Amino acid sequence: MALTREQLAQRVAQEFQDGYYVNLGIGIPTLAANYIPSDMQVVLQSENGLLGMGPFPLEEEIDADLINAGKQTVTMVEGAAIFSSADSFGMIRGGHVDLTVLGAFEVDCQGNIASWMIPGKLIKGMGGAMDLVAGADNIIVTMTHASKSGQSKLLSECTLPLTGKGCIRRVLTDLALMDIEDGKFILRERAPGVSIEEIINLTGGKLVVPDHVPEMTF
Amino acid sequence: MALTREQLAQRVAQEFQDGYYVNLGIGIPTLAANYIPSDMQVVLQSENGLLGMGPFPLEEEIDADLINAGKQTVTMVEGAAIFSSADSFGMIRGGHVDLTVLGAFEVDCQGNIASWMIPGKLIKGMGGAMDLVAGADNIIVTMTHASKSGQSKLLSECTLPLTGKGCIRRVLTDLALMDIEDGKFILRERAPGVSIEEIINLTGGKLVVPDHVPEMTF
Amino acid sequence: MSGFDKVVTSYEEALAGLEDDMTIIAGGFGLCGIPENLIKEIKRKGTKGLTIASNNAGVDGFGLGLLLEDKQIKKMIASYVGENALFEAQMMNGELEVELTPQGTLAEKMRAGGAGIPAFYTATGYGTPVGEGKEVREFDGRHYILEEALNGDFSIAKAWKADRHGNLMFRKTARNFNPMAITAGKISVVEVEEIVEVGQLDPDEIHLPGIYVNRLIQGTFEKTIEQRTVRTA
Amino acid sequence: MSGFDKVVTSYEEALAGLEDDMTIIAGGFGLCGIPENLIKEIKRKGTKGLTIASNNAGVDGFGLGLLLEDKQIKKMIASYVGENALFEAQMMNGELEVELTPQGTLAEKMRAGGAGIPAFYTATGYGTPVGEGKEVREFDGRHYILEEALNGDFSIAKAWKADRHGNLMFRKTARNFNPMAITAGKISVVEVEEIVEVGQLDPDEIHLPGIYVNRLIQGTFEKTIEQRTVRTA
């Protein structure tokens, strides 16, 4: 069975380590914050200028001056810090964030990512995504393995305009967790009940299948 | 009579305008702060990270955490602001300071300035001088017109390593106030009792003497 | 002795000198910390042909979206746009030129503009459409592109508190692009919620010194919220 | 749940891993805001062959001057030196390499190192010995030189107050180079006067977020004054 959104978020959360500063993109990545293990502390960076983002506010806590990068009202945790956008992206570009999780339209086995533009259709802009993928050493891309019509999103070469070149090394889809090494996807884990064959069929780029590919556990 | 240090400082202060943010170098420039006209407000920038520098502290006010760019203990005036060295030089380099006053060893009629190094003799470093001359539009250099042995410091070409190239447009010496335009010194004012001839004799670079050269008034 | 008193009392005065075809650097992220009343004044003035650098372009009927109604904007430099239908329509039919710029690069371009850095290298955008036509250079085995500083004829921004000299404090994530935007404009205009007397702000707690501020005005703010998300107790 | 607790309790632990021939980025201006106890610990450790980037090099017997006594410094990157005789002697006889860097360029090189900007252009130093061998480029009719970022294996710095997560506040002009120095080191070590519990600092008043701080130690400081100047009432 393909992972649900919640399972994707849960699997992302397994990558967290105690003491990690993490930037979570809009959508599934943001959900991962709900699954931080209780014996662990993670601090969330929001690229509009906040380190130490908390949950959504209670109705009476809403503050128009306190939003996240998705423009949603949020709160701050104890120990939070505020800074300007220039300082925020200095932090990101300088590689100080330990883990970045974001969505994408396509990833290829060269580590390229396309996530911001569909020519003639979606031209809203890249926001902070290009800075995030250029700045982080440790990035996880989350997305569905294939489109609804069965087109693979894991390609030998991205077809859409790139967000970043050669910067992605780990991809989590609803079917599998893969690393990218030397121009190949390496299958690391598969979703419970999903066969290796199905993953092979739905992966466009070169895929290496190790002898043992464990199922994900939650 | 050549100007005294105090007169030099007084003449510098005549360049102040109400509302000017001013950076004063070590020595005579610093003295100019004592002659700010009483109907005028000037805010002093100290490049180690302070806008709104006040006078030296009373004995009981001394604070090791509050010094100026000359490493002297100072105070802050009301409305002062503190910032980092990077922000301070962003302010300077970005041209936000209205007037910069600093000393020099030599100035030439191309607007070059040498103020930081005498090969084999004085190699202490340029501190912030190179940033200051590169960042300001409005600079006054103050120095003696000639060395004790009568060598002119206003040359057709600086002989010492430069602090900045083509950036000086106004020089105040103990004998004269000059502008620099199109490769020439233009004599604007002379010290009380100093003859134009004396100034001509002690100026190495090309000097233009207008029909009327008023004496400075204090 | 009023040389440092930056306070003006009308929005008309605040934007005096703003003319057609000028470039404006604007603070704000989404609708958070935007100079909403200065934008309304630009609409009232009817200034046209503007180039505006701002992370976003507001929404229909609020923020910079207001300036689209009478087609006052010629060109937007932004990282994320199209939260409003009018923007998309004007962009699609070519009435509005859009220069999409990564968010961090945009912030750094404004900072560079204010700090006298004409250009810098960044890895952001290398190998993407953003890097096209820009110089590529290798440092330590990695590729970077050259990005140039942004400067404006005016900058418009919003802060929380100011003293009369223009020393500024921002509040929470309404800080965002505001400090850099202010430094990058030849004439910088800042609207604030509260103006206090000089000496009332702690020098260590000032986020941006008054040297960057030319005009200061106290306003009242709607503070429209774009995405009102809540949790239940 | 101690992942974010940056506090260490001994200076030995604070500088664990510092080895011969490493590069250190140090905060401070003159003797103001210098990490005086971390410097003493480097002296005690006897680490040699160090490259140190710091605006100044201390004085005889205090600050970085201490590290000259046992010839621990191989190279200084600084804007103003020679306030001490030992420095001058070692520089003159070639024991100590010195790379003089304009103060603003030095600050910006540290900031760039921390902010992932590999290089930037500046007018500072163009046409002077500082510009020799560096690329010159014209922007808008003005000449600029290319300066590269500075990064260190360690950075050592001094702040005023911190919470246990390493969120920092500096005091008065002791801020100076400290914030940038901290961002530019692979391992950053900060000594402070006071450590408070997490949640006690106002998020709007933090000068440098804890993400940049790896180790934090509380010290007591001599705060030697270089030029004690006073006025009489």
PDB file of N, CA, C and O in Angstrom, chain B residues 56-59 61-67 69 71-73 82 84-86 89 93 123-128 130-131 134 161-163, chain D residues 29 32 56 79-83 102-105 122 124 127-128 130 142 171-174 176-177 180 223 225 227-231 233:
ATOM      1  N   PHE B  56      33.767  61.773  26.351  1.00  0.00           N
ATOM      2  CA  PHE B  56      34.423  60.825  27.251  1.00  0.00           C
ATOM      3  C   PHE B  56      33.597  60.702  28.521  1.00  0.00           C
ATOM      4  O   PHE B  56      32.901  61.637  28.908  1.00  0.00           O
ATOM      5  N   PRO B  57      33.682  59.581  29.183  1.00  0.00           N
ATOM      6  CA  PRO B  57      32.871  59.391  30.401  1.00  0.00           C
ATOM      7  C   PRO B  57      33.478  60.101  31.599  1.00  0.00           C
ATOM      8  O   PRO B  57      34.674  60.381  31.622  1.00  0.00           O
ATOM      9  N   LEU B  58      32.641  60.389  32.565  1.00  0.00           N
ATOM     10  CA  LEU B  58      33.148  60.735  33.889  1.00  0.00           C
ATOM     11  C   LEU B  58      33.809  59.485  34.458  1.00  0.00           C
ATOM     12  O   LEU B  58      33.491  58.368  34.042  1.00  0.00           O
ATOM     13  N   GLU B  59      34.700  59.679  35.391  1.00  0.00           N
ATOM     14  CA  GLU B  59      35.419  58.539  35.981  1.00  0.00           C
ATOM     15  C   GLU B  59      34.446  57.411  36.360  1.00  0.00           C
ATOM     16  O   GLU B  59      34.680  56.252  36.060  1.00  0.00           O
ATOM     17  N   GLU B  61      31.585  56.751  35.183  1.00  0.00           N
ATOM     18  CA  GLU B  61      30.785  56.224  34.067  1.00  0.00           C
ATOM     19  C   GLU B  61      31.572  55.239  33.202  1.00  0.00           C
ATOM     20  O   GLU B  61      31.007  54.631  32.286  1.00  0.00           O
ATOM     21  N   ILE B  62      32.842  55.120  33.412  1.00  0.00           N
ATOM     22  CA  ILE B  62      33.691  54.292  32.536  1.00  0.00           C
ATOM     23  C   ILE B  62      33.128  52.885  32.388  1.00  0.00           C
ATOM     24  O   ILE B  62      32.756  52.239  33.361  1.00  0.00           O
ATOM     25  N   ASP B  63      33.048  52.433  31.155  1.00  0.00           N
ATOM     26  CA  ASP B  63      32.502  51.115  30.849  1.00  0.00           C
ATOM     27  C   ASP B  63      33.403  50.469  29.798  1.00  0.00           C
ATOM     28  O   ASP B  63      33.522  50.966  28.677  1.00  0.00           O
ATOM     29  N   ALA B  64      34.022  49.375  30.162  1.00  0.00           N
ATOM     30  CA  ALA B  64      34.959  48.703  29.249  1.00  0.00           C
ATOM     31  C   ALA B  64      34.259  48.227  27.979  1.00  0.00           C
ATOM     32  O   ALA B  64      34.903  48.008  26.957  1.00  0.00           O
ATOM     33  N   ASP B  65      32.943  48.073  28.040  1.00  0.00           N
ATOM     34  CA  ASP B  65      32.183  47.611  26.876  1.00  0.00           C
ATOM     35  C   ASP B  65      31.757  48.762  25.962  1.00  0.00           C
ATOM     36  O   ASP B  65      30.989  48.546  25.029  1.00  0.00           O
ATOM     37  N   LEU B  66      32.215  49.962  26.253  1.00  0.00           N
ATOM     38  CA  LEU B  66      31.779  51.100  25.436  1.00  0.00           C
ATOM     39  C   LEU B  66      32.988  51.947  25.045  1.00  0.00           C
ATOM     40  O   LEU B  66      33.423  52.822  25.801  1.00  0.00           O
ATOM     41  N   ILE B  67      33.500  51.656  23.857  1.00  0.00           N
ATOM     42  CA  ILE B  67      34.683  52.383  23.388  1.00  0.00           C
ATOM     43  C   ILE B  67      34.428  52.895  21.970  1.00  0.00           C
ATOM     44  O   ILE B  67      33.470  52.493  21.312  1.00  0.00           O
ATOM     45  N   ALA B  69      36.285  53.964  18.014  1.00  0.00           N
ATOM     46  CA  ALA B  69      37.158  53.271  17.069  1.00  0.00           C
ATOM     47  C   ALA B  69      38.631  53.471  17.400  1.00  0.00           C
ATOM     48  O   ALA B  69      39.489  52.727  16.927  1.00  0.00           O
ATOM     49  N   LYS B  71      39.614  53.078  20.391  1.00  0.00           N
ATOM     50  CA  LYS B  71      39.718  52.242  21.595  1.00  0.00           C
ATOM     51  C   LYS B  71      39.650  53.040  22.880  1.00  0.00           C
ATOM     52  O   LYS B  71      39.991  52.554  23.962  1.00  0.00           O
ATOM     53  N   GLN B  72      39.189  54.297  22.797  1.00  0.00           N
ATOM     54  CA  GLN B  72      39.016  55.125  23.983  1.00  0.00           C
ATOM     55  C   GLN B  72      37.644  54.908  24.592  1.00  0.00           C
ATOM     56  O   GLN B  72      36.664  54.723  23.870  1.00  0.00           O
ATOM     57  N   THR B  73      37.581  54.960  25.912  1.00  0.00           N
ATOM     58  CA  THR B  73      36.279  54.884  26.574  1.00  0.00           C
ATOM     59  C   THR B  73      35.452  56.110  26.200  1.00  0.00           C
ATOM     60  O   THR B  73      35.957  57.226  26.185  1.00  0.00           O
ATOM     61  N   ILE B  82      23.447  50.701  18.648  1.00  0.00           N
ATOM     62  CA  ILE B  82      24.607  49.806  18.599  1.00  0.00           C
ATOM     63  C   ILE B  82      24.384  48.788  17.489  1.00  0.00           C
ATOM     64  O   ILE B  82      23.250  48.351  17.265  1.00  0.00           O
ATOM     65  N   SER B  84      26.669  45.656  14.774  1.00  0.00           N
ATOM     66  CA  SER B  84      27.887  44.873  14.569  1.00  0.00           C
ATOM     67  C   SER B  84      28.824  45.590  13.614  1.00  0.00           C
ATOM     68  O   SER B  84      28.445  46.539  12.929  1.00  0.00           O
ATOM     69  N   SER B  85      30.055  45.118  13.536  1.00  0.00           N
ATOM     70  CA  SER B  85      31.036  45.676  12.602  1.00  0.00           C
ATOM     71  C   SER B  85      30.590  45.502  11.158  1.00  0.00           C
ATOM     72  O   SER B  85      30.819  46.375  10.324  1.00  0.00           O
ATOM     73  N   ALA B  86      29.959  44.391  10.842  1.00  0.00           N
ATOM     74  CA  ALA B  86      29.493  44.191   9.456  1.00  0.00           C
ATOM     75  C   ALA B  86      28.419  45.222   9.130  1.00  0.00           C
ATOM     76  O   ALA B  86      28.427  45.822   8.051  1.00  0.00           O
ATOM     77  N   PHE B  89      30.017  48.789   8.758  1.00  0.00           N
ATOM     78  CA  PHE B  89      30.680  49.062   7.488  1.00  0.00           C
ATOM     79  C   PHE B  89      29.716  48.947   6.312  1.00  0.00           C
ATOM     80  O   PHE B  89      29.985  49.498   5.248  1.00  0.00           O
ATOM     81  N   ARG B  93      30.102  51.803   3.808  1.00  0.00           N
ATOM     82  CA  ARG B  93      30.329  51.431   2.424  1.00  0.00           C
ATOM     83  C   ARG B  93      29.136  51.799   1.548  1.00  0.00           C
ATOM     84  O   ARG B  93      29.280  52.143   0.374  1.00  0.00           O
ATOM     85  N   ILE B 123      53.920  49.944   9.991  1.00  0.00           N
ATOM     86  CA  ILE B 123      53.062  48.948   9.332  1.00  0.00           C
ATOM     87  C   ILE B 123      52.062  48.435  10.347  1.00  0.00           C
ATOM     88  O   ILE B 123      52.089  47.288  10.757  1.00  0.00           O
ATOM     89  N   LYS B 124      51.198  49.308  10.786  1.00  0.00           N
ATOM     90  CA  LYS B 124      50.230  48.903  11.803  1.00  0.00           C
ATOM     91  C   LYS B 124      48.906  48.462  11.200  1.00  0.00           C
ATOM     92  O   LYS B 124      48.093  47.841  11.864  1.00  0.00           O
ATOM     93  N   GLY B 125      48.688  48.814   9.956  1.00  0.00           N
ATOM     94  CA  GLY B 125      47.442  48.411   9.316  1.00  0.00           C
ATOM     95  C   GLY B 125      46.550  49.586   9.015  1.00  0.00           C
ATOM     96  O   GLY B 125      46.729  50.676   9.553  1.00  0.00           O
ATOM     97  N   MET B 126      45.568  49.345   8.184  1.00  0.00           N
ATOM     98  CA  MET B 126      44.711  50.423   7.705  1.00  0.00           C
ATOM     99  C   MET B 126      43.464  50.601   8.567  1.00  0.00           C
ATOM    100  O   MET B 126      42.752  51.592   8.400  1.00  0.00           O
ATOM    101  N   GLY B 127      43.203  49.681   9.482  1.00  0.00           N
ATOM    102  CA  GLY B 127      41.976  49.789  10.256  1.00  0.00           C
ATOM    103  C   GLY B 127      40.800  49.976   9.324  1.00  0.00           C
ATOM    104  O   GLY B 127      40.687  49.278   8.315  1.00  0.00           O
ATOM    105  N   GLY B 128      39.947  50.949   9.634  1.00  0.00           N
ATOM    106  CA  GLY B 128      38.771  51.182   8.799  1.00  0.00           C
ATOM    107  C   GLY B 128      38.963  52.260   7.743  1.00  0.00           C
ATOM    108  O   GLY B 128      38.014  52.600   7.025  1.00  0.00           O
ATOM    109  N   MET B 130      40.455  52.509   4.806  1.00  0.00           N
ATOM    110  CA  MET B 130      40.194  52.192   3.387  1.00  0.00           C
ATOM    111  C   MET B 130      38.701  52.082   3.110  1.00  0.00           C
ATOM    112  O   MET B 130      38.231  52.460   2.040  1.00  0.00           O
ATOM    113  N   ASP B 131      37.965  51.534   4.058  1.00  0.00           N
ATOM    114  CA  ASP B 131      36.508  51.427   3.903  1.00  0.00           C
ATOM    115  C   ASP B 131      35.884  52.814   3.946  1.00  0.00           C
ATOM    116  O   ASP B 131      34.959  53.107   3.190  1.00  0.00           O
ATOM    117  N   ALA B 134      36.517  54.720   0.734  1.00  0.00           N
ATOM    118  CA  ALA B 134      35.820  54.113  -0.407  1.00  0.00           C
ATOM    119  C   ALA B 134      34.310  54.309  -0.315  1.00  0.00           C
ATOM    120  O   ALA B 134      33.608  54.288  -1.322  1.00  0.00           O
ATOM    121  N   PRO B 161      52.189  54.013  -0.156  1.00  0.00           N
ATOM    122  CA  PRO B 161      51.092  53.114  -0.548  1.00  0.00           C
ATOM    123  C   PRO B 161      49.737  53.774  -0.288  1.00  0.00           C
ATOM    124  O   PRO B 161      49.532  54.380   0.763  1.00  0.00           O
ATOM    125  N   LEU B 162      48.825  53.647  -1.227  1.00  0.00           N
ATOM    126  CA  LEU B 162      47.540  54.347  -1.142  1.00  0.00           C
ATOM    127  C   LEU B 162      46.580  53.728  -0.131  1.00  0.00           C
ATOM    128  O   LEU B 162      46.611  52.528   0.132  1.00  0.00           O
ATOM    129  N   THR B 163      45.720  54.572   0.394  1.00  0.00           N
ATOM    130  CA  THR B 163      44.562  54.139   1.184  1.00  0.00           C
ATOM    131  C   THR B 163      43.338  54.068   0.272  1.00  0.00           C
ATOM    132  O   THR B 163      42.462  53.214   0.448  1.00  0.00           O
TER     133      THR B 163
ATOM    134  N   PHE D  29      37.110  43.770  19.390  1.00  0.00           N
ATOM    135  CA  PHE D  29      37.692  44.950  18.745  1.00  0.00           C
ATOM    136  C   PHE D  29      38.628  45.575  19.766  1.00  0.00           C
ATOM    137  O   PHE D  29      38.181  45.976  20.848  1.00  0.00           O
ATOM    138  N   CYS D  32      38.110  45.044  23.554  1.00  0.00           N
ATOM    139  CA  CYS D  32      36.692  45.148  23.908  1.00  0.00           C
ATOM    140  C   CYS D  32      35.914  43.971  23.321  1.00  0.00           C
ATOM    141  O   CYS D  32      35.930  43.749  22.110  1.00  0.00           O
ATOM    142  N   ASN D  56      42.151  42.852  15.634  1.00  0.00           N
ATOM    143  CA  ASN D  56      43.404  43.274  16.262  1.00  0.00           C
ATOM    144  C   ASN D  56      44.093  42.063  16.877  1.00  0.00           C
ATOM    145  O   ASN D  56      43.532  40.979  16.904  1.00  0.00           O
ATOM    146  N   SER D  79      43.069  43.977  10.709  1.00  0.00           N
ATOM    147  CA  SER D  79      43.075  45.298  10.072  1.00  0.00           C
ATOM    148  C   SER D  79      44.040  46.262  10.753  1.00  0.00           C
ATOM    149  O   SER D  79      44.518  47.210  10.142  1.00  0.00           O
ATOM    150  N   TYR D  80      44.320  46.019  12.039  1.00  0.00           N
ATOM    151  CA  TYR D  80      45.177  46.947  12.758  1.00  0.00           C
ATOM    152  C   TYR D  80      45.931  46.186  13.845  1.00  0.00           C
ATOM    153  O   TYR D  80      45.311  45.573  14.721  1.00  0.00           O
ATOM    154  N   VAL D  81      47.232  46.235  13.759  1.00  0.00           N
ATOM    155  CA  VAL D  81      48.053  45.414  14.665  1.00  0.00           C
ATOM    156  C   VAL D  81      49.187  46.258  15.209  1.00  0.00           C
ATOM    157  O   VAL D  81      49.257  47.453  15.022  1.00  0.00           O
ATOM    158  N   GLY D  82      50.072  45.608  15.875  1.00  0.00           N
ATOM    159  CA  GLY D  82      51.276  46.314  16.300  1.00  0.00           C
ATOM    160  C   GLY D  82      51.030  47.234  17.477  1.00  0.00           C
ATOM    161  O   GLY D  82      51.729  48.216  17.668  1.00  0.00           O
ATOM    162  N   GLU D  83      49.981  46.944  18.264  1.00  0.00           N
ATOM    163  CA  GLU D  83      49.826  47.671  19.525  1.00  0.00           C
ATOM    164  C   GLU D  83      50.738  47.023  20.549  1.00  0.00           C
ATOM    165  O   GLU D  83      50.739  47.402  21.714  1.00  0.00           O
ATOM    166  N   PRO D 102      41.319  45.442   5.254  1.00  0.00           N
ATOM    167  CA  PRO D 102      40.532  46.576   5.756  1.00  0.00           C
ATOM    168  C   PRO D 102      39.418  46.109   6.706  1.00  0.00           C
ATOM    169  O   PRO D 102      38.810  45.051   6.494  1.00  0.00           O
ATOM    170  N   GLN D 103      39.166  46.903   7.709  1.00  0.00           N
ATOM    171  CA  GLN D 103      38.253  46.507   8.783  1.00  0.00           C
ATOM    172  C   GLN D 103      36.869  46.095   8.275  1.00  0.00           C
ATOM    173  O   GLN D 103      36.307  45.082   8.697  1.00  0.00           O
ATOM    174  N   GLY D 104      36.308  46.891   7.373  1.00  0.00           N
ATOM    175  CA  GLY D 104      34.981  46.568   6.855  1.00  0.00           C
ATOM    176  C   GLY D 104      35.011  45.343   5.963  1.00  0.00           C
ATOM    177  O   GLY D 104      34.078  44.529   5.972  1.00  0.00           O
ATOM    178  N   THR D 105      36.071  45.201   5.207  1.00  0.00           N
ATOM    179  CA  THR D 105      36.208  44.010   4.365  1.00  0.00           C
ATOM    180  C   THR D 105      36.350  42.769   5.238  1.00  0.00           C
ATOM    181  O   THR D 105      35.757  41.728   4.949  1.00  0.00           O
ATOM    182  N   THR D 122      33.818  44.792  -3.592  1.00  0.00           N
ATOM    183  CA  THR D 122      33.822  45.994  -2.764  1.00  0.00           C
ATOM    184  C   THR D 122      34.783  47.023  -3.349  1.00  0.00           C
ATOM    185  O   THR D 122      35.803  46.658  -3.941  1.00  0.00           O
ATOM    186  N   THR D 124      36.359  49.057  -1.489  1.00  0.00           N
ATOM    187  CA  THR D 124      37.417  49.207  -0.488  1.00  0.00           C
ATOM    188  C   THR D 124      38.707  48.536  -0.949  1.00  0.00           C
ATOM    189  O   THR D 124      38.706  47.348  -1.237  1.00  0.00           O
ATOM    190  N   GLY D 127      42.881  49.896  -6.074  1.00  0.00           N
ATOM    191  CA  GLY D 127      43.979  50.807  -6.389  1.00  0.00           C
ATOM    192  C   GLY D 127      45.012  50.942  -5.283  1.00  0.00           C
ATOM    193  O   GLY D 127      45.888  51.800  -5.342  1.00  0.00           O
ATOM    194  N   THR D 128      44.887  50.111  -4.251  1.00  0.00           N
ATOM    195  CA  THR D 128      45.831  50.131  -3.123  1.00  0.00           C
ATOM    196  C   THR D 128      46.528  48.760  -3.050  1.00  0.00           C
ATOM    197  O   THR D 128      46.143  47.839  -3.774  1.00  0.00           O
ATOM    198  N   VAL D 130      46.081  46.499  -1.090  1.00  0.00           N
ATOM    199  CA  VAL D 130      45.090  45.477  -0.750  1.00  0.00           C
ATOM    200  C   VAL D 130      44.465  44.874  -2.010  1.00  0.00           C
ATOM    201  O   VAL D 130      44.074  43.703  -2.034  1.00  0.00           O
ATOM    202  N   ARG D 142      32.152  52.425 -11.659  1.00  0.00           N
ATOM    203  CA  ARG D 142      33.051  52.474 -10.515  1.00  0.00           C
ATOM    204  C   ARG D 142      33.834  51.176 -10.410  1.00  0.00           C
ATOM    205  O   ARG D 142      33.329  50.127 -10.775  1.00  0.00           O
ATOM    206  N   ARG D 171      26.570  43.300  24.507  1.00  0.00           N
ATOM    207  CA  ARG D 171      26.406  44.538  25.268  1.00  0.00           C
ATOM    208  C   ARG D 171      27.254  45.644  24.657  1.00  0.00           C
ATOM    209  O   ARG D 171      28.450  45.507  24.504  1.00  0.00           O
ATOM    210  N   LYS D 172      26.579  46.746  24.301  1.00  0.00           N
ATOM    211  CA  LYS D 172      27.237  47.947  23.789  1.00  0.00           C
ATOM    212  C   LYS D 172      28.255  47.593  22.690  1.00  0.00           C
ATOM    213  O   LYS D 172      28.015  46.699  21.896  1.00  0.00           O
ATOM    214  N   THR D 173      29.372  48.338  22.650  1.00  0.00           N
ATOM    215  CA  THR D 173      30.305  48.101  21.534  1.00  0.00           C
ATOM    216  C   THR D 173      31.132  46.826  21.696  1.00  0.00           C
ATOM    217  O   THR D 173      32.016  46.564  20.877  1.00  0.00           O
ATOM    218  N   ALA D 174      30.832  46.029  22.697  1.00  0.00           N
ATOM    219  CA  ALA D 174      31.453  44.707  22.776  1.00  0.00           C
ATOM    220  C   ALA D 174      30.801  43.754  21.767  1.00  0.00           C
ATOM    221  O   ALA D 174      31.224  42.615  21.626  1.00  0.00           O
ATOM    222  N   ASN D 176      30.618  44.362  18.263  1.00  0.00           N
ATOM    223  CA  ASN D 176      31.622  44.464  17.180  1.00  0.00           C
ATOM    224  C   ASN D 176      31.705  43.256  16.238  1.00  0.00           C
ATOM    225  O   ASN D 176      30.727  42.963  15.548  1.00  0.00           O
ATOM    226  N   PHE D 177      32.821  42.557  16.200  1.00  0.00           N
ATOM    227  CA  PHE D 177      32.995  41.452  15.249  1.00  0.00           C
ATOM    228  C   PHE D 177      32.386  40.134  15.742  1.00  0.00           C
ATOM    229  O   PHE D 177      32.397  39.137  15.014  1.00  0.00           O
ATOM    230  N   MET D 180      29.489  38.031  13.594  1.00  0.00           N
ATOM    231  CA  MET D 180      29.958  37.432  12.340  1.00  0.00           C
ATOM    232  C   MET D 180      30.999  36.345  12.582  1.00  0.00           C
ATOM    233  O   MET D 180      31.011  35.336  11.898  1.00  0.00           O
ATOM    234  N   LYS D 223      38.195  42.367  31.454  1.00  0.00           N
ATOM    235  CA  LYS D 223      37.825  43.537  30.654  1.00  0.00           C
ATOM    236  C   LYS D 223      38.849  44.665  30.768  1.00  0.00           C
ATOM    237  O   LYS D 223      38.506  45.790  31.176  1.00  0.00           O
ATOM    238  N   ILE D 225      40.968  47.730  29.866  1.00  0.00           N
ATOM    239  CA  ILE D 225      40.681  48.901  29.031  1.00  0.00           C
ATOM    240  C   ILE D 225      41.973  49.393  28.396  1.00  0.00           C
ATOM    241  O   ILE D 225      42.979  49.598  29.073  1.00  0.00           O
ATOM    242  N   GLN D 227      42.447  52.297  26.323  1.00  0.00           N
ATOM    243  CA  GLN D 227      42.632  53.750  26.399  1.00  0.00           C
ATOM    244  C   GLN D 227      41.603  54.322  27.371  1.00  0.00           C
ATOM    245  O   GLN D 227      40.477  54.597  26.980  1.00  0.00           O
ATOM    246  N   ARG D 228      42.021  54.475  28.602  1.00  0.00           N
ATOM    247  CA  ARG D 228      41.092  54.991  29.609  1.00  0.00           C
ATOM    248  C   ARG D 228      41.036  56.511  29.497  1.00  0.00           C
ATOM    249  O   ARG D 228      41.925  57.209  29.964  1.00  0.00           O
ATOM    250  N   THR D 229      40.002  57.008  28.821  1.00  0.00           N
ATOM    251  CA  THR D 229      39.862  58.452  28.650  1.00  0.00           C
ATOM    252  C   THR D 229      38.648  58.926  29.436  1.00  0.00           C
ATOM    253  O   THR D 229      37.591  58.297  29.389  1.00  0.00           O
ATOM    254  N   VAL D 230      38.809  60.016  30.157  1.00  0.00           N
ATOM    255  CA  VAL D 230      37.704  60.548  30.964  1.00  0.00           C
ATOM    256  C   VAL D 230      37.583  62.055  30.772  1.00  0.00           C
ATOM    257  O   VAL D 230      38.491  62.716  30.284  1.00  0.00           O
ATOM    258  N   ARG D 231      36.421  62.576  31.136  1.00  0.00           N
ATOM    259  CA  ARG D 231      36.258  64.024  31.217  1.00  0.00           C
ATOM    260  C   ARG D 231      36.000  64.356  32.684  1.00  0.00           C
ATOM    261  O   ARG D 231      35.672  63.457  33.478  1.00  0.00           O
ATOM    262  N   ALA D 233      33.761  66.593  35.416  1.00  0.00           N
ATOM    263  CA  ALA D 233      32.375  67.093  35.443  1.00  0.00           C
ATOM    264  C   ALA D 233      32.294  68.611  35.278  1.00  0.00           C
ATOM    265  O   ALA D 233      33.276  69.309  35.418  1.00  0.00           O
TER     266      ALA D 233
END
